[in-house]
Coordinates of C-alpha atoms in Angstrom, one line a residue:
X64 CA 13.4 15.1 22.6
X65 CA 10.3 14.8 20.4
X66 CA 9.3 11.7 18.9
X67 CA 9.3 11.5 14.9
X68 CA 6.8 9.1 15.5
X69 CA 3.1 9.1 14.9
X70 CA -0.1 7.6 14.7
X71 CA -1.5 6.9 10.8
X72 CA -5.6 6.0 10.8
X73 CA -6.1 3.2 7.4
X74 CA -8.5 1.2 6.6
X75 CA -8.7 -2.2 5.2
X76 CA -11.6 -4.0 4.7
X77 CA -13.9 -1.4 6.1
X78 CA -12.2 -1.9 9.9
X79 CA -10.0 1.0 11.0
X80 CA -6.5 0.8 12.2
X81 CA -4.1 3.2 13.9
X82 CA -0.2 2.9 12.7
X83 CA 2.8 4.3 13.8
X84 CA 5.0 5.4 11.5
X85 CA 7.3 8.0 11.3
X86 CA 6.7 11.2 8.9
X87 CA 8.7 10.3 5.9
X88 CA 6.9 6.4 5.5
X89 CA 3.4 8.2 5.8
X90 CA 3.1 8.2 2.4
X91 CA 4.7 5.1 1.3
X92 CA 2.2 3.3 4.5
X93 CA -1.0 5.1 2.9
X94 CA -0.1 3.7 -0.8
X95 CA 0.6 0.4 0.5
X96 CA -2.9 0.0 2.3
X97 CA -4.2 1.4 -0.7
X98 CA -2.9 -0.8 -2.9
X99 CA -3.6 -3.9 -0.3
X100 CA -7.3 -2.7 0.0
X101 CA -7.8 -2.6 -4.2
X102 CA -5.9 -6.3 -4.1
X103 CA -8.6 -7.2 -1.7
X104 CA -11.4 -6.1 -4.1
X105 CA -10.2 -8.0 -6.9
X106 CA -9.8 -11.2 -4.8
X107 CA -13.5 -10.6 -3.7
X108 CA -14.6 -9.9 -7.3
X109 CA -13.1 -12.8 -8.7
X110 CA -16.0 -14.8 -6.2
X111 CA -13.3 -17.9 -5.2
X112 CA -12.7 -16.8 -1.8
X113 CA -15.4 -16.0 0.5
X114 CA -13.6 -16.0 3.9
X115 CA -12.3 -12.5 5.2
X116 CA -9.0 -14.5 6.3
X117 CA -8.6 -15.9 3.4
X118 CA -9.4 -13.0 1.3
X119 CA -6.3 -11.3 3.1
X120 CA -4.1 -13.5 3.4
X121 CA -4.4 -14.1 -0.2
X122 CA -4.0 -10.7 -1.3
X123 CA -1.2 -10.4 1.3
X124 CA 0.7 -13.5 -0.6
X125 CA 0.3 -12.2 -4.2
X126 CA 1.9 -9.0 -2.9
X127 CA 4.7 -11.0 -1.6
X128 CA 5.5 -12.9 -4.1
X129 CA 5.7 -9.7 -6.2
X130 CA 7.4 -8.7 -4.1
X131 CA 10.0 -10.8 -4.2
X132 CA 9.8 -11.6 -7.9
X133 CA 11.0 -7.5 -8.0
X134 CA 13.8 -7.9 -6.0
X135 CA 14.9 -10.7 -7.9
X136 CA 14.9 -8.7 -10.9
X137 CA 18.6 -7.4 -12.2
X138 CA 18.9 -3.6 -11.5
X139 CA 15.9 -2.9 -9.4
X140 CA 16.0 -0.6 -6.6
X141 CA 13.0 -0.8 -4.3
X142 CA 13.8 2.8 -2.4
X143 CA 14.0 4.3 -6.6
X144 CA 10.2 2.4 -7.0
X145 CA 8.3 4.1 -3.8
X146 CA 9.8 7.7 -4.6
X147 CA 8.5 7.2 -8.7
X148 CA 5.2 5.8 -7.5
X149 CA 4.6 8.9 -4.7
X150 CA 5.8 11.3 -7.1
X151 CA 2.8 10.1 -9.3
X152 CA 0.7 9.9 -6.6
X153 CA 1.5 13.6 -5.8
X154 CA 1.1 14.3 -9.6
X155 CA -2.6 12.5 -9.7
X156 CA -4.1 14.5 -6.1
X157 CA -2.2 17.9 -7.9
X158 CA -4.3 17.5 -11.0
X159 CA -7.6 16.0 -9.1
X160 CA -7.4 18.4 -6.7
X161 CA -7.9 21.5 -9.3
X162 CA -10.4 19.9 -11.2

């Protein structure tokens, strides 16, 4: 039996990770530290926070919180949000891509 398991390389904060994840979340993991890593800059941008830590742990909060403001929310499915947001993703490379 083969395992649908396998190693995703990110990288947050310039340091390089290795994730396991199966196939069908590779996307879904790569827009997440994406969107953590941009989070990150405009915590660092804003100058208040100097501590790496802190930085991330910030960032980390305010995504949770948005988190679970969203589910909160009347009428929103989660699964419905990561398949709009990869389709556009897909979109965006597509058009980059032949530029």
């Amino acid at each position: 039996m083969m395992n649908s398991e396998e190693l995703l390389k990110i990288t947050i904060m310039g340091r390089d990770f290795n994730i396991s994840c199966p196939e069908q979340e590779r996307a879904e993991i790569l827009l997440a530290a994406e969107f953590l890593e941009k989070r990150i800059q405009e915590i660092r941008e804003e100058g208040k926070i100097m501590d790496s830590d802190r930085i991330v742990i910030a960032a980390a909060l305010g995504i949770a919180h948005e988190l679970l403001v969203l589910r909160q929310s009347s009428g929103f499915d989660i699964e419905d949000f990561k398949r709009r947001i990869v389709l556009i993703r897909e979109k965006l490379n597509n058009v980059l891509i032949k530029k």
